[in-house]
Coordinates of C-alpha atoms and ligand atoms in Angstrom, one line a residue:
M21 CA -0.3 -7.5 14.4
K22 CA -2.5 -10.1 12.8
I23 CA -2.8 -10.8 9.1
Y24 CA -4.4 -13.4 6.8
N25 CA -1.8 -15.7 5.4
T26 CA -2.7 -17.4 2.1
L27 CA -0.1 -20.1 2.9
T28 CA -1.9 -21.3 6.0
K29 CA -5.3 -20.0 5.1
K30 CA -5.6 -18.4 8.6
V31 CA -5.4 -15.0 10.2
E32 CA -2.1 -15.3 12.0
E33 CA 0.1 -13.2 14.4
F34 CA 2.7 -11.5 12.3
I35 CA 6.3 -12.4 13.5
P36 CA 9.1 -11.2 11.2
N37 CA 12.4 -13.0 11.0
D38 CA 14.2 -10.0 12.4
K39 CA 12.3 -8.4 15.2
N40 CA 12.7 -4.7 14.0
K41 CA 12.9 -5.1 10.2
V42 CA 10.5 -6.5 7.7
N43 CA 11.4 -7.6 4.2
M44 CA 8.4 -7.2 2.0
Y45 CA 8.1 -8.0 -1.7
T46 CA 5.3 -6.8 -4.0
C47 CA 4.7 -8.0 -7.5
G48 CA 4.9 -4.9 -9.7
P49 CA 3.1 -4.0 -12.9
T50 CA 3.6 -5.4 -16.4
V51 CA 4.3 -2.1 -18.1
Y52 CA 2.6 -2.6 -21.5
H53 CA -0.4 -0.4 -20.8
Y54 CA -1.6 2.1 -18.1
A55 CA -2.6 0.5 -14.8
H56 CA -6.3 0.2 -14.5
I57 CA -8.1 1.2 -11.3
G58 CA -8.4 -2.5 -10.4
N59 CA -4.6 -2.9 -10.4
L60 CA -4.3 0.1 -8.2
R61 CA -6.7 -1.5 -5.6
S62 CA -3.9 -4.1 -5.0
Y63 CA -1.2 -1.3 -4.7
I64 CA -3.4 0.6 -2.2
M65 CA -3.7 -2.6 -0.1
E66 CA 0.0 -3.1 -0.1
D67 CA 0.6 0.6 0.8
I68 CA -1.7 0.2 3.8
L69 CA 0.2 -2.9 4.8
E70 CA 3.5 -1.2 4.6
K71 CA 2.3 1.9 6.5
T72 CA 0.6 -0.3 9.2
L73 CA 3.9 -2.0 9.7
M74 CA 5.7 1.3 10.0
Y75 CA 3.0 2.6 12.4
N76 CA 3.9 -0.5 14.6
G77 CA 7.5 0.7 14.6
Y78 CA 8.9 -1.7 12.0
K79 CA 11.5 -0.6 9.5
V80 CA 10.3 -1.9 6.2
N81 CA 12.5 -3.0 3.3
R82 CA 10.1 -2.9 0.4
V83 CA 11.0 -4.2 -3.0
M84 CA 9.0 -4.2 -6.2
N85 CA 9.7 -5.5 -9.7
I86 CA 8.8 -3.9 -13.0
T87 CA 7.8 -6.6 -15.6
D88 CA 9.4 -5.5 -18.9
V89 CA 10.0 -8.9 -20.4
G90 CA 8.6 -12.4 -20.4
H91 CA 5.0 -12.0 -19.3
L92 CA 3.1 -13.8 -22.1
S93 CA -0.6 -13.0 -22.7
S94 CA -1.6 -16.1 -20.7
D95 CA -0.1 -16.5 -17.3
S96 CA 0.6 -20.1 -18.3
D97 CA 3.4 -19.4 -20.8
S98 CA 1.2 -19.3 -23.8
G99 CA 0.4 -16.5 -26.2
E100 CA 2.6 -13.6 -27.1
D101 CA 4.9 -11.4 -24.9
K102 CA 2.7 -8.5 -23.7
M103 CA 5.4 -6.0 -24.0
V104 CA 6.3 -7.1 -27.6
S105 CA 2.6 -7.0 -28.6
S106 CA 2.1 -3.5 -27.2
A107 CA 5.4 -2.2 -28.7
K108 CA 4.4 -3.5 -32.1
K109 CA 0.9 -2.0 -31.9
Q110 CA 2.4 1.4 -31.0
K111 CA 5.3 1.1 -33.4
K112 CA 7.8 1.8 -30.5
S113 CA 10.7 -0.1 -28.9
V114 CA 9.9 -2.4 -25.9
L115 CA 12.1 -0.2 -23.7
D116 CA 10.3 3.0 -24.7
I117 CA 7.0 1.4 -24.0
A118 CA 8.4 0.2 -20.6
K119 CA 9.6 3.6 -19.7
F120 CA 6.5 5.4 -20.7
Y121 CA 4.1 3.1 -18.7
T122 CA 6.5 2.9 -15.7
D123 CA 6.5 6.6 -15.4
A124 CA 2.6 6.7 -15.8
F125 CA 2.4 4.0 -13.1
F126 CA 4.2 6.1 -10.5
E127 CA 2.2 9.1 -11.4
D128 CA -0.8 7.2 -10.4
F129 CA 1.0 6.3 -7.1
K130 CA 1.6 10.0 -6.5
K131 CA -2.2 10.8 -7.1
L132 CA -3.3 8.1 -4.7
N133 CA -0.7 8.8 -2.0
I134 CA 0.9 5.3 -2.4
K135 CA 4.4 5.3 -1.1
K136 CA 6.9 4.3 -3.7
P137 CA 9.0 1.2 -2.5
E138 CA 12.5 1.9 -1.7
T139 CA 13.8 -0.6 -4.3
I140 CA 12.3 -0.9 -7.8
E141 CA 14.0 -3.3 -10.1
P142 CA 13.1 -3.9 -13.9
A143 CA 13.1 -7.6 -14.8
T144 CA 15.7 -6.9 -17.5
N145 CA 18.3 -5.8 -15.0
L146 CA 19.0 -9.3 -13.5
I147 CA 19.6 -11.6 -16.4
P148 CA 22.8 -13.1 -14.9
E149 CA 20.9 -13.8 -11.7
Y150 CA 18.2 -15.8 -13.5
I151 CA 20.8 -17.8 -15.5
N152 CA 22.6 -18.6 -12.2
L153 CA 19.4 -19.9 -10.6
I154 CA 18.3 -21.9 -13.6
E155 CA 21.8 -23.5 -13.8
D156 CA 21.5 -24.5 -10.2
L157 CA 18.1 -26.1 -10.8
L158 CA 19.3 -28.0 -13.9
A159 CA 22.4 -29.2 -11.9
K160 CA 19.9 -30.5 -9.1
D161 CA 17.8 -32.2 -11.9
I162 CA 14.8 -30.1 -10.9
A163 CA 14.8 -28.4 -14.3
Y164 CA 15.1 -29.9 -17.8
I165 CA 15.7 -28.8 -21.3
S166 CA 13.1 -29.8 -23.9
G167 CA 11.9 -28.3 -27.3
G168 CA 14.5 -25.5 -26.9
N169 CA 13.2 -24.2 -23.5
V170 CA 14.3 -24.8 -20.0
Y171 CA 11.3 -26.1 -17.8
F172 CA 10.8 -26.5 -14.1
D173 CA 9.8 -30.1 -13.3
T174 CA 6.9 -29.7 -10.8
S175 CA 6.8 -33.5 -10.2
K176 CA 10.0 -33.2 -8.3
L177 CA 8.3 -31.4 -5.4
N178 CA 6.4 -32.9 -2.6
D179 CA 3.8 -30.1 -2.7
Y180 CA 3.8 -27.9 -5.7
Y181 CA 0.3 -26.7 -4.9
V182 CA 1.1 -25.6 -1.3
L183 CA -0.3 -22.1 -1.9
T184 CA -3.5 -23.0 -3.8
N185 CA -6.4 -25.3 -4.1
H186 CA -5.4 -26.1 -7.7
K187 CA -4.7 -29.5 -8.9
E188 CA -2.8 -31.0 -11.8
D189 CA -6.1 -31.6 -13.6
D190 CA -6.6 -27.8 -13.7
M191 CA -3.7 -27.6 -16.1
V192 CA -5.4 -29.8 -18.6
V193 CA -6.1 -27.8 -21.8
G194 CA -9.5 -26.2 -21.8
V195 CA -10.0 -26.1 -18.0
R196 CA -8.2 -22.7 -17.4
D197 CA -8.2 -19.8 -19.7
G198 CA -5.2 -19.7 -22.0
V199 CA -3.7 -23.2 -21.2
E200 CA -2.3 -24.5 -24.4
Y201 CA -1.0 -28.0 -24.9
D202 CA 2.8 -28.0 -24.8
D203 CA 4.2 -31.4 -25.8
S204 CA 7.7 -30.4 -24.7
K205 CA 6.6 -30.5 -21.0
R206 CA 7.0 -33.6 -18.9
N207 CA 4.0 -32.6 -16.7
Q208 CA 1.4 -30.1 -17.8
A209 CA 2.0 -28.0 -14.6
D210 CA 5.6 -27.6 -15.6
F211 CA 6.6 -23.9 -16.4
V212 CA 9.2 -22.2 -18.5
L213 CA 12.2 -20.7 -16.8
W214 CA 14.0 -19.8 -19.9
F215 CA 12.6 -19.4 -23.5
T216 CA 14.9 -20.1 -26.5
K217 CA 13.2 -21.6 -29.5
S218 CA 9.5 -21.2 -28.9
K219 CA 7.7 -17.9 -28.7
F220 CA 10.8 -16.4 -30.2
E221 CA 10.4 -15.0 -33.7
D222 CA 9.4 -11.5 -32.7
Q223 CA 11.2 -11.1 -29.4
E224 CA 13.0 -7.9 -29.4
L225 CA 14.9 -8.3 -26.2
K226 CA 17.1 -11.5 -26.0
W227 CA 20.2 -12.4 -24.2
D228 CA 22.9 -15.0 -24.5
S229 CA 22.6 -18.0 -22.1
P230 CA 24.1 -21.5 -21.7
W231 CA 21.1 -22.7 -23.6
G232 CA 21.3 -20.3 -26.5
L233 CA 19.9 -16.8 -27.2
G234 CA 16.7 -16.3 -25.4
Y235 CA 14.8 -14.6 -22.6
P236 CA 13.5 -15.5 -19.1
G237 CA 10.1 -16.8 -18.1
W238 CA 7.8 -14.6 -16.2
H239 CA 8.0 -16.0 -12.7
I240 CA 11.9 -16.2 -12.3
E241 CA 12.2 -12.4 -12.0
C242 CA 10.2 -12.1 -8.8
S243 CA 12.3 -14.9 -7.1
C244 CA 15.6 -13.4 -8.1
I245 CA 14.7 -9.7 -7.6
S246 CA 13.4 -10.6 -4.0
M247 CA 16.4 -12.6 -3.0
K248 CA 18.8 -9.9 -4.3
H249 CA 17.3 -7.2 -2.2
C250 CA 15.6 -9.1 0.7
G251 CA 17.9 -12.0 1.1
E252 CA 17.1 -15.8 1.6
Y253 CA 14.3 -15.2 4.1
L254 CA 11.4 -13.1 3.0
D255 CA 8.8 -12.0 5.6
I256 CA 5.9 -10.9 3.4
H257 CA 5.1 -11.4 -0.3
C258 CA 2.0 -9.6 -1.7
G259 CA -0.1 -9.4 -4.9
G260 CA -3.6 -9.7 -6.1
V261 CA -5.5 -13.0 -5.8
D262 CA -4.8 -13.8 -9.5
N263 CA -1.2 -14.0 -8.7
I264 CA -1.6 -17.0 -6.3
F265 CA -1.7 -19.3 -9.3
P266 CA 0.4 -19.9 -11.2
H267 CA 2.7 -17.0 -10.5
H268 CA 3.3 -17.2 -6.8
T269 CA 3.1 -21.0 -6.8
N270 CA 5.9 -21.0 -9.3
E271 CA 7.9 -18.5 -7.4
I272 CA 7.7 -20.7 -4.3
A273 CA 8.7 -23.8 -6.3
Q274 CA 11.8 -22.3 -8.0
S275 CA 13.0 -20.3 -5.0
E276 CA 12.7 -23.1 -2.4
A277 CA 14.2 -25.6 -4.8
Y278 CA 17.2 -23.2 -5.2
L279 CA 17.5 -22.2 -1.5
G280 CA 16.9 -25.7 0.0
H281 CA 14.7 -24.2 2.7
K282 CA 11.4 -22.3 3.3
W283 CA 11.5 -18.9 1.6
C284 CA 8.6 -16.7 2.6
N285 CA 6.5 -16.9 5.7
Y286 CA 3.4 -14.6 4.9
W287 CA 1.6 -14.4 1.6
V288 CA -0.9 -11.6 1.5
H289 CA -3.3 -11.3 -1.4
G290 CA -5.9 -8.5 -2.2
E291 CA -9.2 -9.4 -3.7
H292 CA -10.1 -7.9 -7.0
L293 CA -12.1 -4.8 -8.0
I294 CA -14.8 -5.9 -10.4
D295 CA -17.2 -4.0 -12.6
K296 CA -20.6 -5.1 -13.8
N297 CA -18.9 -7.2 -16.5
G298 CA -16.6 -9.0 -13.9
K299 CA -12.9 -8.7 -13.3
M300 CA -11.3 -5.6 -14.7
S301 CA -8.4 -6.4 -17.0
K302 CA -5.8 -4.6 -19.0
S303 CA -6.1 -7.0 -21.9
K304 CA -9.8 -6.1 -22.3
G305 CA -8.4 -2.8 -23.6
D306 CA -11.4 -0.6 -22.5
F307 CA -10.7 0.1 -18.9
L308 CA -10.8 2.9 -16.2
T309 CA -7.6 4.7 -15.2
I310 CA -6.9 7.2 -12.4
S311 CA -6.4 9.9 -15.0
L312 CA -9.9 9.1 -16.5
L313 CA -11.5 9.5 -13.1
E314 CA -9.8 12.8 -12.7
E315 CA -11.0 14.0 -16.1
K316 CA -14.5 13.2 -15.0
G317 CA -13.9 15.5 -12.0
Y318 CA -13.1 12.9 -9.2
N319 CA -10.5 13.4 -6.6
P320 CA -8.2 10.3 -6.7
L321 CA -8.2 10.4 -2.8
S322 CA -12.0 9.7 -2.9
Y323 CA -11.2 6.6 -4.8
R324 CA -8.6 5.8 -2.1
L325 CA -11.3 6.4 0.6
M326 CA -13.5 4.0 -1.2
H327 CA -11.0 1.2 -0.7
L328 CA -10.3 2.1 2.9
Q329 CA -14.0 1.7 3.6
S330 CA -14.0 -1.9 2.2
H331 CA -12.0 -5.0 3.3
Y332 CA -9.1 -6.0 1.1
R333 CA -10.1 -9.6 1.2
K334 CA -13.6 -9.0 -0.2
Q335 CA -14.3 -8.3 -3.9
L336 CA -15.4 -4.7 -4.5
L337 CA -17.9 -3.8 -7.1
F338 CA -17.0 -0.5 -8.9
S339 CA -19.8 1.9 -9.9
F340 CA -19.8 5.6 -10.5
D341 CA -22.8 5.9 -8.1
N342 CA -20.6 4.4 -5.4
L343 CA -17.7 6.7 -6.3
D344 CA -20.1 9.8 -6.2
N345 CA -20.9 8.8 -2.6
F346 CA -17.3 8.7 -1.7
E347 CA -16.5 12.0 -3.5
Q348 CA -19.1 13.7 -1.3
A349 CA -18.0 11.8 1.9
Y350 CA -14.3 12.8 1.2
K351 CA -15.2 16.5 0.7
K352 CA -17.2 16.5 3.8
L353 CA -14.5 14.8 5.8
K354 CA -11.9 17.3 4.7
Q355 CA -14.2 20.3 5.4
K356 CA -14.2 19.0 9.0
T357 CA -10.5 18.2 9.4
L358 CA -9.2 21.4 7.7
L359 CA -10.8 23.3 10.4
L360 CA -8.7 21.7 13.2
K361 CA -6.0 23.7 14.8
D362 CA -2.8 22.5 16.4
S363 CA -2.7 25.2 19.2
G364 CA -2.7 24.3 22.8
D365 CA -1.9 21.1 24.7
V366 CA -2.6 17.6 23.5
N367 CA -4.4 15.4 26.2
K368 CA -2.0 12.5 26.1
E369 CA -4.4 10.0 27.7
Q370 CA -7.1 10.7 25.3
F371 CA -4.7 10.6 22.4
D372 CA -3.4 7.2 23.4
R373 CA -6.8 5.8 24.0
Y374 CA -8.0 6.7 20.4
N375 CA -4.7 5.8 18.8
N376 CA -4.7 2.4 20.4
I377 CA -8.2 1.6 19.1
F378 CA -7.0 2.8 15.7
I379 CA -3.9 0.5 15.7
G380 CA -6.0 -2.2 17.1
Y381 CA -8.2 -2.1 14.0
L382 CA -5.4 -2.0 11.5
N383 CA -3.6 -4.8 13.3
D384 CA -6.7 -6.9 13.0
D385 CA -6.1 -8.0 9.4
M386 CA -6.2 -4.4 8.1
N387 CA -9.7 -3.5 9.1
T388 CA -9.5 -0.1 7.5
S389 CA -13.2 0.6 7.5
S390 CA -13.3 0.4 11.4
A391 CA -10.1 2.5 11.5
I392 CA -12.0 5.1 9.5
T393 CA -15.0 4.9 11.9
I394 CA -12.6 5.8 14.7
L395 CA -11.5 8.9 12.7
Y396 CA -15.2 10.0 12.6
D397 CA -15.5 9.3 16.3
V398 CA -12.6 11.6 17.0
L399 CA -14.1 14.4 14.9
K400 CA -17.4 14.0 16.8
D401 CA -16.1 13.6 20.3
N402 CA -16.7 17.0 22.1
S403 CA -14.7 16.0 25.1
L404 CA -11.5 16.2 23.0
N405 CA -9.8 19.6 22.6
E406 CA -8.8 20.8 19.1
S407 CA -5.1 20.0 19.4
T408 CA -5.8 16.5 20.6
K409 CA -8.1 16.0 17.5
Y410 CA -5.5 17.6 15.3
E411 CA -2.7 15.4 16.5
L412 CA -4.9 12.2 16.2
V413 CA -5.9 13.1 12.6
K414 CA -2.3 13.8 11.7
S415 CA -1.2 10.5 13.2
F416 CA -4.0 8.5 11.5
D417 CA -3.2 10.1 8.2
K418 CA 0.3 8.5 8.3
V419 CA -1.5 5.3 7.3
L420 CA -4.8 6.5 5.7
S421 CA -2.8 9.0 3.5
L422 CA -5.9 11.1 2.7
D423 CA -4.2 14.5 3.0
L424 CA -6.7 15.3 5.8
L425 CA -4.8 18.4 7.0
K426 CA -3.4 19.5 3.7
K427 CA -4.8 22.7 2.3
E428 CA -5.3 22.8 -1.5
E429 CA -3.4 25.5 -3.4
D430 CA -6.7 27.3 -4.2
S431 CA -8.1 26.5 -0.8
I432 CA -10.6 28.8 0.7
D433 CA -9.9 31.0 3.6
E434 CA -10.6 29.3 7.0
N435 CA -12.9 32.0 8.2
L436 CA -15.0 31.5 5.2
I437 CA -15.1 27.7 5.9
R438 CA -16.4 28.3 9.3
Y439 CA -18.9 30.8 8.0
I440 CA -20.2 28.2 5.5
E441 CA -20.3 25.5 8.1
E442 CA -22.4 27.7 10.3
K443 CA -24.7 28.6 7.5
I444 CA -25.2 24.9 6.7
K445 CA -26.1 24.2 10.3
A446 CA -28.6 27.1 10.3
R447 CA -30.1 25.9 7.0
A448 CA -30.5 22.4 8.4
Q449 CA -32.2 23.8 11.5
A450 CA -34.5 26.0 9.3
K451 CA -35.5 22.9 7.3
Q452 CA -36.2 21.0 10.4
N453 CA -38.5 23.7 11.4
K454 CA -40.1 23.6 8.0
D455 CA -39.0 27.2 7.4
F456 CA -38.1 26.7 3.9
E457 CA -38.0 30.4 3.1
T458 CA -35.0 30.9 5.4
A459 CA -33.4 27.7 4.1
D460 CA -33.6 29.0 0.6
K461 CA -32.4 32.4 1.6
I462 CA -29.3 30.9 3.1
R463 CA -28.7 28.8 0.0
N464 CA -28.9 31.9 -2.2
E465 CA -26.7 34.0 0.2
L466 CA -24.0 31.4 -0.2
L467 CA -24.5 31.2 -4.0
E468 CA -23.8 34.9 -4.2
K469 CA -20.4 34.2 -2.5
K470 CA -19.9 31.5 -5.2
I471 CA -20.6 28.6 -2.8
E472 CA -22.9 25.9 -4.0
L473 CA -24.6 23.6 -1.6
K474 CA -25.5 19.9 -2.4
D475 CA -27.7 17.7 -0.2
T476 CA -26.4 14.2 -0.3
R477 CA -27.0 11.0 1.8
E478 CA -23.9 11.9 3.8
G479 CA -25.3 15.3 4.6
T480 CA -24.9 18.8 2.9
T481 CA -21.6 19.4 1.1
W482 CA -20.4 22.5 -0.7
N483 CA -18.3 23.5 -3.7
K484 CA -16.7 26.6 -4.9
I485 CA -18.1 27.5 -8.3
Ligands
AMP501 P1 -0.3 -6.7 -13.9 O1 0.2 -5.4 -14.3 O2 -1.3 -7.3 -14.9 O3 0.9 -7.7 -13.8 O4 -1.0 -6.6 -12.5 C1 -0.5 -5.8 -11.5 C2 -1.2 -6.2 -10.2 O5 -2.6 -5.9 -10.2 C3 -1.1 -7.7 -9.8 O6 -0.7 -7.7 -8.4 C4 -2.5 -8.2 -10.0 O7 -2.8 -9.2 -9.0 C5 -3.3 -7.0 -9.7 N1 -4.6 -6.9 -10.3 C6 -5.0 -7.2 -11.6 N2 -6.3 -7.0 -11.8 C7 -6.9 -6.6 -10.6 C8 -8.2 -6.3 -10.2 N3 -9.2 -6.2 -11.0 N4 -8.4 -5.8 -8.9 C9 -7.3 -5.8 -8.1 N5 -6.1 -6.1 -8.4 C10 -5.7 -6.6 -9.7
ZN502 ZN1 5.8 -11.5 -9.1

């Protein structure tokens, strides 16, 4: 299996530390608001990665944090704690806010068929572990106390910028959004491990520490949660591209300074979903959620299909026109797959041939759009019998997770589906023969049965009305 590694900036063969088991860590949400559809793009990418690993026979130990403390409005330790500010706005406690949005986040997972990681750990669970790691860094003189906070001293590392093209100059105030001058830092790239005095007045959650009452910086949670559940050697660490700097850069700095050896071999990052105004962001307030798409009548799995048809390392521009196309494409796809039957013998040779091509694409840096093309090829191939098609679709759906064989509760009787498909074919033929009278007759006949036809770029689809 090959995957692009941000650390080496190359597509590389994936070799885990243990040949059968993969330790995979995913940065989770900051639960001060609903996840927007952009956030969910990163989680769809990670879901495909986990399922591709499983399809290859690996057992995956997947861990995710929930950020419920310490993430300030800027990633560079400035501004207000996002959780505190949301709680204030909604006149609720931070923990109530965290619970509400964590539940909403996993509801979105369900709707998008994203597998929930086995281990999910809120940041507030591991305070003693953070204190222990920070004490170790202070003892090694890689951290220092200044202005009431504990900082990581980035000048002590040979290559703090190992994951990124950033340079110290980028940390100069005014170059990056939200970088404020902090005269307690020895170097502007230094970051907070533990807050005590500064950013403190309104902080609702605080803990005793050797440096006084306070709370952890944002980055430390991912290092400690990962080490607790995945051990000292992590195979894959994922997130969106905005996490590369400073979050993942700081995670590497503090984890490797603590461990004294290389920590994680593969860093996998998903590009952003953007809209016509640029990157979607929760802090902009006005954003699209999966529930909103549902309210507008879209199936969340059409949104999933939209991502599968793009490459995770390319930015994707969201538009409703584009989503409309995928809504139709998804309907049409399901109308085909739902007709498949699993009766009779599976042709093993043909199954393996298609399945190998399918895995081959996924193993090529998650080329999901080509994997989807193979699905369409299977459906079109008249030399395959029904059961072979059925088994291939069932197998592919372990990764694609589009519910291709799942009948909806209010699904229409199979015989009626076959009847509709035949009528659509007959109508297309009539239109080709310029026999518009027959074409209209067929449309009306179906309308009487409460079936509405829609002609789209992807062909004719139908709806129950
Ligand atoms: P947050 O809840 O803000 O900490 O972000 C959760 C995840 O969503 C992180 O892995 C981010 O990298 C990712 N993310 C944020 N914005 C986008 C976007 N517009 N497109 C894709 N992923 C995003
Ligand atoms: Zn993280």
